[in-house]
Structures are given as structure tokens and as C-alpha cells.
PDB file of C-alpha atoms in Angstrom:
ATOM      1  CA  CYS A   1      51.896 -77.831  45.067  1.00 35.00           C
ATOM      2  CA  ASP A   2      52.789 -81.527  44.931  1.00 36.00           C
ATOM      3  CA  GLY A   3      50.084 -82.393  42.421  1.00 36.00           C
ATOM      4  CA  LYS A   4      48.000 -84.336  44.936  1.00 38.00           C
ATOM      5  CA  ASP A   5      45.448 -81.736  45.946  1.00 39.00           C
ATOM      6  CA  CYS A   6      42.838 -80.288  43.630  1.00 40.00           C
ATOM      7  CA  GLN A   7      42.647 -76.579  44.337  1.00 39.00           C
ATOM      8  CA  PRO A   8      39.909 -74.301  42.952  1.00 37.00           C
ATOM      9  CA  SER A   9      42.526 -72.706  40.738  1.00 38.00           C
ATOM     10  CA  GLY A  10      43.094 -76.051  39.054  1.00 41.00           C
ATOM     11  CA  GLU A  11      46.855 -75.692  39.332  1.00 43.00           C
ATOM     12  CA  CYS A  12      47.358 -79.004  41.112  1.00 42.00           C
ATOM     13  CA  CYS A  13      45.045 -80.882  38.797  1.00 42.00           C
ATOM     14  CA  LYS A  14      46.859 -79.347  35.861  1.00 43.00           C
ATOM     15  CA  GLU A  15      50.260 -80.424  37.187  1.00 42.00           C
ATOM     16  CA  LYS A  16      49.040 -83.921  37.950  1.00 41.00           C
ATOM     17  CA  ALA A  17      47.462 -84.196  34.526  1.00 39.00           C
ATOM     18  CA  ALA A  18      50.767 -83.307  32.937  1.00 39.00           C
ATOM     19  CA  ASN A  19      52.467 -86.034  34.976  1.00 38.00           C
ATOM     20  CA  VAL A  20      49.858 -88.615  34.041  1.00 38.00           C
ATOM     21  CA  LEU A  21      49.900 -87.753  30.369  1.00 38.00           C
ATOM     22  CA  THR A  22      53.655 -87.781  30.009  1.00 35.00           C
ATOM     23  CA  SER A  23      54.157 -91.016  31.935  1.00 34.00           C
ATOM     24  CA  THR A  24      51.251 -93.108  30.667  1.00 36.00           C
ATOM     25  CA  PRO A  25      53.209 -95.686  28.609  1.00 37.00           C
ATOM     26  CA  ALA A  26      54.699 -97.864  31.338  1.00 40.00           C
ATOM     27  CA  ALA A  27      57.953 -99.762  31.032  1.00 41.00           C
ATOM     28  CA  ASP A  28      56.122-103.087  31.022  1.00 44.00           C
ATOM     29  CA  ASP A  29      54.398-102.070  27.796  1.00 44.00           C
ATOM     30  CA  LYS A  30      57.648-102.528  25.886  1.00 46.00           C
ATOM     31  CA  LYS A  31      58.019-106.287  25.995  1.00 48.00           C
ATOM     32  CA  CYS A  32      58.585-106.955  22.312  1.00 49.00           C
ATOM     33  CA  GLU A  33      61.516-109.168  21.563  1.00 50.00           C
ATOM     34  CA  GLU A  34      64.324-107.343  19.821  1.00 48.00           C
ATOM     35  CA  GLY A  35      63.530-107.011  16.158  1.00 47.00           C
ATOM     36  CA  ALA A  36      60.058-108.522  16.547  1.00 51.00           C
ATOM     37  CA  CYS A  37      58.207-105.235  16.091  1.00 52.00           C
ATOM     38  CA  THR A  38      58.823-101.557  15.682  1.00 57.00           C
ATOM     39  CA  GLU A  39      56.182-100.410  18.179  1.00 66.00           C
ATOM     40  CA  CYS A  40      54.375-102.446  20.812  1.00 80.00           C
ATOM     41  CA  PRO A  41      50.550-102.460  20.634  1.00 82.00           C
ATOM     42  CA  VAL A  42      49.902-101.180  24.161  1.00 85.00           C
ATOM     43  CA  SER A  43      52.305 -98.235  23.854  1.00 87.00           C
ATOM     44  CA  ALA A  44      50.915 -97.378  20.428  1.00 89.00           C
ATOM     45  CA  ALA A  45      47.354 -97.540  21.732  1.00 89.00           C
ATOM     46  CA  MET A  46      48.078 -95.409  24.801  1.00 91.00           C
ATOM     47  CA  ALA A  47      49.544 -92.717  22.552  1.00 91.00           C
ATOM     48  CA  LYS A  48      46.115 -92.337  20.911  1.00 93.00           C
ATOM     49  CA  LEU A  49      44.375 -91.226  24.105  1.00 96.00           C
ATOM     50  CA  PRO A  50      43.174 -87.605  24.287  1.00 96.00           C
ATOM     51  CA  LYS A  51      45.798 -85.192  25.562  1.00 95.00           C
ATOM     52  CA  MET A  52      46.096 -81.680  26.876  1.00 96.00           C
ATOM     53  CA  THR A  53      48.453 -79.333  25.067  1.00 96.00           C
ATOM     54  CA  TYR A  54      49.427 -75.763  25.817  1.00 97.00           C
ATOM     55  CA  ALA A  55      49.522 -72.600  23.738  1.00 96.00           C
ATOM     56  CA  VAL A  56      51.281 -69.327  24.493  1.00 96.00           C
ATOM     57  CA  GLY A  57      50.673 -66.806  21.771  1.00 91.00           C
ATOM     58  CA  THR A  58      51.455 -68.599  18.508  1.00 91.00           C
ATOM     59  CA  GLU A  59      53.677 -71.214  20.131  1.00 93.00           C
ATOM     60  CA  LYS A  60      52.390 -74.625  21.169  1.00 94.00           C
ATOM     61  CA  THR A  61      53.801 -77.378  23.356  1.00 94.00           C
ATOM     62  CA  CYS A  62      52.739 -80.602  25.039  1.00 93.00           C
ATOM     63  CA  CYS A  63      54.920 -79.865  28.092  1.00 93.00           C
ATOM     64  CA  SER A  64      53.486 -77.836  30.979  1.00 92.00           C
ATOM     65  CA  ASP A  65      56.957 -76.752  32.163  1.00 94.00           C
ATOM     66  CA  GLN A  66      57.852 -75.474  28.712  1.00 95.00           C
ATOM     67  CA  ALA A  67      54.517 -73.652  28.592  1.00 95.00           C
ATOM     68  CA  LYS A  68      55.401 -71.863  31.843  1.00 95.00           C
ATOM     69  CA  THR A  69      58.770 -70.866  30.421  1.00 95.00           C
ATOM     70  CA  LEU A  70      57.159 -69.532  27.255  1.00 95.00           C
ATOM     71  CA  ALA A  71      54.602 -67.608  29.321  1.00 95.00           C
ATOM     72  CA  GLU A  72      57.390 -65.939  31.303  1.00 94.00           C
ATOM     73  CA  GLN A  73      59.396 -65.153  28.168  1.00 93.00           C
ATOM     74  CA  HIS A  74      56.486 -63.646  26.266  1.00 92.00           C
ATOM     75  CA  LYS A  75      54.664 -62.290  29.326  1.00 94.00           C
ATOM     76  CA  ALA A  76      51.536 -63.929  27.973  1.00 95.00           C
ATOM     77  CA  PRO A  77      48.943 -66.257  29.525  1.00 96.00           C
ATOM     78  CA  ILE A  78      48.910 -70.016  28.993  1.00 96.00           C
ATOM     79  CA  GLN A  79      45.957 -71.413  27.108  1.00 96.00           C
ATOM     80  CA  TYR A  80      44.981 -75.058  27.505  1.00 97.00           C
ATOM     81  CA  VAL A  81      43.923 -77.052  24.449  1.00 97.00           C
ATOM     82  CA  VAL A  82      41.802 -80.226  24.577  1.00 97.00           C
ATOM     83  CA  ALA A  83      40.164 -81.776  21.489  1.00 94.00           C
ATOM     84  CA  ASP A  84      40.854 -78.624  19.444  1.00 93.00           C
ATOM     85  CA  LYS A  85      39.068 -76.436  22.003  1.00 96.00           C
ATOM     86  CA  THR A  86      40.965 -73.749  23.878  1.00 96.00           C
ATOM     87  CA  TYR A  87      40.446 -72.950  27.548  1.00 97.00           C
ATOM     88  CA  ASP A  88      41.791 -70.119  29.673  1.00 96.00           C
ATOM     89  CA  CYS A  89      40.972 -71.958  32.907  1.00 96.00           C
ATOM     90  CA  PRO A  90      43.099 -75.042  33.733  1.00 95.00           C
ATOM     91  CA  THR A  91      40.272 -76.597  35.758  1.00 96.00           C
ATOM     92  CA  ALA A  92      37.859 -76.292  32.836  1.00 97.00           C
ATOM     93  CA  ALA A  93      40.493 -77.788  30.536  1.00 97.00           C
ATOM     94  CA  MET A  94      41.133 -80.667  32.925  1.00 97.00           C
ATOM     95  CA  THR A  95      37.397 -81.349  33.159  1.00 97.00           C
ATOM     96  CA  ALA A  96      37.170 -81.363  29.365  1.00 97.00           C
ATOM     97  CA  LEU A  97      40.130 -83.737  29.148  1.00 97.00           C
ATOM     98  CA  VAL A  98      38.538 -86.160  31.610  1.00 97.00           C
ATOM     99  CA  GLU A  99      35.178 -86.109  29.820  1.00 97.00           C
ATOM    100  CA  GLU A 100      36.823 -86.478  26.403  1.00 98.00           C
ATOM    101  CA  THR A 101      38.913 -89.416  27.632  1.00 97.00           C
ATOM    102  CA  GLU A 102      35.951 -91.156  29.260  1.00 97.00           C
ATOM    103  CA  SER A 103      33.938 -90.827  26.030  1.00 97.00           C
ATOM    104  CA  PHE A 104      36.888 -92.056  23.972  1.00 97.00           C
ATOM    105  CA  VAL A 105      37.344 -95.142  26.164  1.00 97.00           C
ATOM    106  CA  ALA A 106      33.604 -95.903  26.240  1.00 96.00           C
ATOM    107  CA  ALA A 107      33.446 -95.795  22.427  1.00 95.00           C
ATOM    108  CA  PHE A 108      36.619 -97.862  22.094  1.00 95.00           C
ATOM    109  CA  THR A 109      35.346-100.635  24.365  1.00 94.00           C
ATOM    110  CA  SER A 110      31.809-100.781  22.922  1.00 94.00           C
ATOM    111  CA  PRO A 111      31.204-103.227  20.058  1.00 93.00           C
ATOM    112  CA  LYS A 112      30.218-101.595  16.765  1.00 93.00           C
ATOM    113  CA  LYS A 113      28.860-103.623  13.842  1.00 92.00           C
ATOM    114  CA  CYS A 114      29.245-102.452  10.252  1.00 91.00           C
ATOM    115  CA  GLU A 115      26.069-103.198   8.319  1.00 88.00           C
ATOM    116  CA  VAL A 116      27.976-103.207   5.029  1.00 89.00           C
ATOM    117  CA  SER A 117      30.854-105.581   5.859  1.00 90.00           C
ATOM    118  CA  GLY A 118      29.159-107.408   8.719  1.00 90.00           C
ATOM    119  CA  ASN A 119      32.306-106.993  10.805  1.00 93.00           C
ATOM    120  CA  THR A 120      32.147-106.118  14.490  1.00 93.00           C
ATOM    121  CA  THR A 121      34.852-103.838  15.832  1.00 93.00           C
ATOM    122  CA  ILE A 122      35.737-103.776  19.525  1.00 92.00           C
ATOM    123  CA  ALA A 123      38.875-102.432  21.185  1.00 91.00           C
ATOM    124  CA  GLY A 124      40.318-101.612  17.794  1.00 88.00           C
ATOM    125  CA  GLN A 125      39.937-105.145  16.429  1.00 89.00           C
ATOM    126  CA  ALA A 126      37.590-106.044  13.561  1.00 91.00           C
ATOM    127  CA  VAL A 127      36.030-109.513  13.803  1.00 90.00           C
ATOM    128  CA  THR A 128      34.040-111.198  11.031  1.00 91.00           C
ATOM    129  CA  CYS A 129      32.602-114.192  12.900  1.00 91.00           C
ATOM    130  CA  PRO A 130      29.613-113.292  15.164  1.00 90.00           C
ATOM    131  CA  VAL A 131      30.580-115.982  17.676  1.00 92.00           C
ATOM    132  CA  GLU A 132      34.144-114.691  17.879  1.00 92.00           C
ATOM    133  CA  ALA A 133      32.823-111.124  18.153  1.00 91.00           C
ATOM    134  CA  GLU A 134      30.755-112.148  21.169  1.00 93.00           C
ATOM    135  CA  LYS A 135      33.812-113.781  22.755  1.00 94.00           C
ATOM    136  CA  GLN A 136      35.877-110.651  22.198  1.00 93.00           C
ATOM    137  CA  THR A 137      33.106-108.483  23.645  1.00 94.00           C
ATOM    138  CA  VAL A 138      32.955-110.595  26.804  1.00 95.00           C
ATOM    139  CA  LEU A 139      36.756-110.603  27.035  1.00 95.00           C
ATOM    140  CA  VAL A 140      36.956-106.815  26.864  1.00 95.00           C
ATOM    141  CA  SER A 141      34.004-106.307  29.224  1.00 95.00           C
ATOM    142  CA  THR A 142      35.558-108.634  31.802  1.00 96.00           C
ATOM    143  CA  ALA A 143      38.882-106.819  31.525  1.00 95.00           C
ATOM    144  CA  ILE A 144      37.473-103.337  32.100  1.00 95.00           C
ATOM    145  CA  GLU A 145      35.153-104.508  34.897  1.00 95.00           C
ATOM    146  CA  SER A 146      38.200-105.766  36.772  1.00 94.00           C
ATOM    147  CA  VAL A 147      39.552-102.214  36.927  1.00 96.00           C
ATOM    148  CA  LYS A 148      38.207-100.545  40.036  1.00 95.00           C
ATOM    149  CA  MET A 149      38.646 -97.309  41.902  1.00 96.00           C
ATOM    150  CA  GLU A 150      39.298 -97.780  45.607  1.00 96.00           C
ATOM    151  CA  PHE A 151      39.265 -95.263  48.433  1.00 97.00           C
ATOM    152  CA  GLU A 152      41.600 -94.644  51.354  1.00 96.00           C
ATOM    153  CA  VAL A 153      41.448 -92.220  54.251  1.00 96.00           C
ATOM    154  CA  ALA A 154      44.452 -91.758  56.542  1.00 94.00           C
ATOM    155  CA  GLY A 155      45.977 -94.972  55.212  1.00 91.00           C
ATOM    156  CA  GLU A 156      42.837 -97.054  55.782  1.00 93.00           C
ATOM    157  CA  LYS A 157      40.723 -98.494  52.983  1.00 94.00           C
ATOM    158  CA  ALA A 158      37.082 -97.459  52.754  1.00 94.00           C
ATOM    159  CA  ALA A 159      34.387 -99.781  51.452  1.00 93.00           C
ATOM    160  CA  CYS A 160      32.804 -97.218  49.150  1.00 92.00           C
ATOM    161  CA  ALA A 161      32.763 -93.541  48.200  1.00 93.00           C
ATOM    162  CA  SER A 162      30.130 -92.707  50.810  1.00 94.00           C
ATOM    163  CA  CYS A 163      32.065 -94.544  53.504  1.00 95.00           C
ATOM    164  CA  ALA A 164      35.211 -92.680  52.490  1.00 95.00           C
ATOM    165  CA  ALA A 165      33.396 -89.342  52.757  1.00 95.00           C
ATOM    166  CA  THR A 166      32.199 -90.229  56.256  1.00 95.00           C
ATOM    167  CA  GLN A 167      35.669 -91.353  57.356  1.00 95.00           C
ATOM    168  CA  ALA A 168      37.246 -88.238  55.865  1.00 95.00           C
ATOM    169  CA  LYS A 169      34.882 -86.053  57.870  1.00 95.00           C
ATOM    170  CA  GLU A 170      35.468 -88.005  61.078  1.00 94.00           C
ATOM    171  CA  LYS A 171      39.257 -87.977  60.718  1.00 94.00           C
ATOM    172  CA  SER A 172      39.568 -84.553  59.096  1.00 95.00           C
ATOM    173  CA  ALA A 173      41.650 -86.176  56.393  1.00 95.00           C
ATOM    174  CA  PRO A 174      41.417 -86.121  52.601  1.00 96.00           C
ATOM    175  CA  ILE A 175      40.098 -89.010  50.539  1.00 97.00           C
ATOM    176  CA  GLU A 176      42.698 -90.750  48.413  1.00 96.00           C
ATOM    177  CA  TYR A 177      41.407 -92.221  45.164  1.00 97.00           C
ATOM    178  CA  VAL A 178      43.344 -95.353  44.232  1.00 97.00           C
ATOM    179  CA  VAL A 179      43.522 -96.917  40.780  1.00 96.00           C
ATOM    180  CA  GLY A 180      46.133 -99.652  40.609  1.00 94.00           C
ATOM    181  CA  GLU A 181      49.393 -98.120  41.822  1.00 92.00           C
ATOM    182  CA  GLN A 182      48.202 -94.555  41.331  1.00 95.00           C
ATOM    183  CA  LYS A 183      46.890 -92.481  44.206  1.00 96.00           C
ATOM    184  CA  THR A 184      45.522 -88.948  44.169  1.00 97.00           C
ATOM    185  CA  THR A 185      43.264 -86.710  46.230  1.00 96.00           C
ATOM    186  CA  CYS A 186      41.990 -85.000  43.080  1.00 96.00           C
ATOM    187  CA  GLN A 187      38.719 -86.443  41.775  1.00 95.00           C
ATOM    188  CA  LEU A 188      39.402 -85.294  38.217  1.00 96.00           C
ATOM    189  CA  THR A 189      42.816 -86.935  38.144  1.00 97.00           C
ATOM    190  CA  ALA A 190      41.299 -90.086  39.649  1.00 97.00           C
ATOM    191  CA  ARG A 191      38.697 -90.241  36.878  1.00 97.00           C
ATOM    192  CA  LEU A 192      41.429 -89.791  34.283  1.00 97.00           C
ATOM    193  CA  ASN A 193      43.533 -92.537  35.881  1.00 97.00           C
ATOM    194  CA  LEU A 194      40.524 -94.863  35.883  1.00 97.00           C
ATOM    195  CA  ALA A 195      39.751 -94.211  32.215  1.00 97.00           C
ATOM    196  CA  HIS A 196      43.390 -94.805  31.267  1.00 97.00           C
ATOM    197  CA  ALA A 197      43.483 -98.045  33.269  1.00 97.00           C
ATOM    198  CA  LYS A 198      40.284 -99.352  31.657  1.00 97.00           C
ATOM    199  CA  TYR A 199      41.590 -98.505  28.203  1.00 96.00           C
ATOM    200  CA  LYS A 200      44.897-100.241  28.869  1.00 95.00           C
ATOM    201  CA  ALA A 201      43.119-103.331  30.227  1.00 95.00           C
ATOM    202  CA  ALA A 202      40.937-103.497  27.090  1.00 94.00           C
ATOM    203  CA  VAL A 203      43.940-103.210  24.779  1.00 93.00           C
ATOM    204  CA  GLN A 204      45.861-105.878  26.687  1.00 92.00           C
ATOM    205  CA  ALA A 205      42.842-108.200  26.676  1.00 90.00           C
TER     206      ALA A 205
END
């Protein structure tokens, strides 16, 4: 499996998820001048996103390949862990990861006002001034609204999801879900990519 197709077994989604999770912090996130900081904000923020880990017996790992090796060594099944919940099915775990990530990003990008301090927190930043809080809210909202999922079928762009479904049926070709530079035919992976992209846009804004 090349990680592009989402099979009922969830194997491809699982593989793609591992790729996404281990490659999330992009090279362009590390633009600090030498000595200016110890960890760049975008990379640090991306590391806080929900992740899938793997357990084989009493051993745990964040690497899917290592999990496979452990499973072969111990002749034991791989269990998938998301938000402290364990799943035997990789598809169920991937679904949980997507839903957990979407909820995490929604909460992160929604303004929250503390009645005690009067501060408004949005995208990890606490703002005291109500006017500035409104500006930050608009800034973050604009940033995440600019992140879109597009659709392609046989190399041609489709106007919407319904159009893509029609074209896919006509051409007997899969729908590709495009978020930035990332393409996948797996809907779960596409949702995860979209959530990651929105989160990154909010942090950068």
C-alpha cells in the first residue's frame, strides 16, 4: 500500500497518518536566526497537536514501523492509542485521531474570555484589551478561512465535493483531496491534513 488509498482495513490510512504525524513540522518553520531562540513558535505549536501512538504488550512507541517490528518480535497485536484511549482497529483509531484533532483546533482558534482576569485567549495568545482581542480574533478567523480543501479527479480540478463525486463516477477514477501541497484519496487523512493546515495558519497569523 502506498498510503494513498483508504482500505476498509484502515492499513493505508494508518500508514498515511504515520507519515503526516512524523513530518508535520516543515523546514520553513525553522526560520529563527541563529541564537535568537531555542525553539520556533510554529514548530513548538505543531508538536502539541494530538498524535497516534502504538502499544505492543507493555512497550510503547510513536513509530508505526517500530510497532510492526515489536509485533513480530513478541508475536502480539498492535494497539493504537489516541487521547489515552486504546483501539484494536486502526480505522477506528484514525477516526478518533481526526475527531480529536478537529476538536483541538476548533478550541484553539475560538476566543475564550476569562471572567476573572478579563483577558481573551485566542490561538494561544492572551490579550487584555477588548479592541485588540477583536483584531486578533478577526486575524485568526481570516487565516483559517483561507485554508481550503480542493478536489481533483484524474488530474482535473472539481468545483466542489459533489462535482468531484460525479466526475469520479464518470471517469471511474478516485477523488483526490488536496490541502496545500498535500494530496490523498483517503477522506480521513484529508480531514487531518485540513485540521493541521488550519492550526498552522492560526499560529502563523
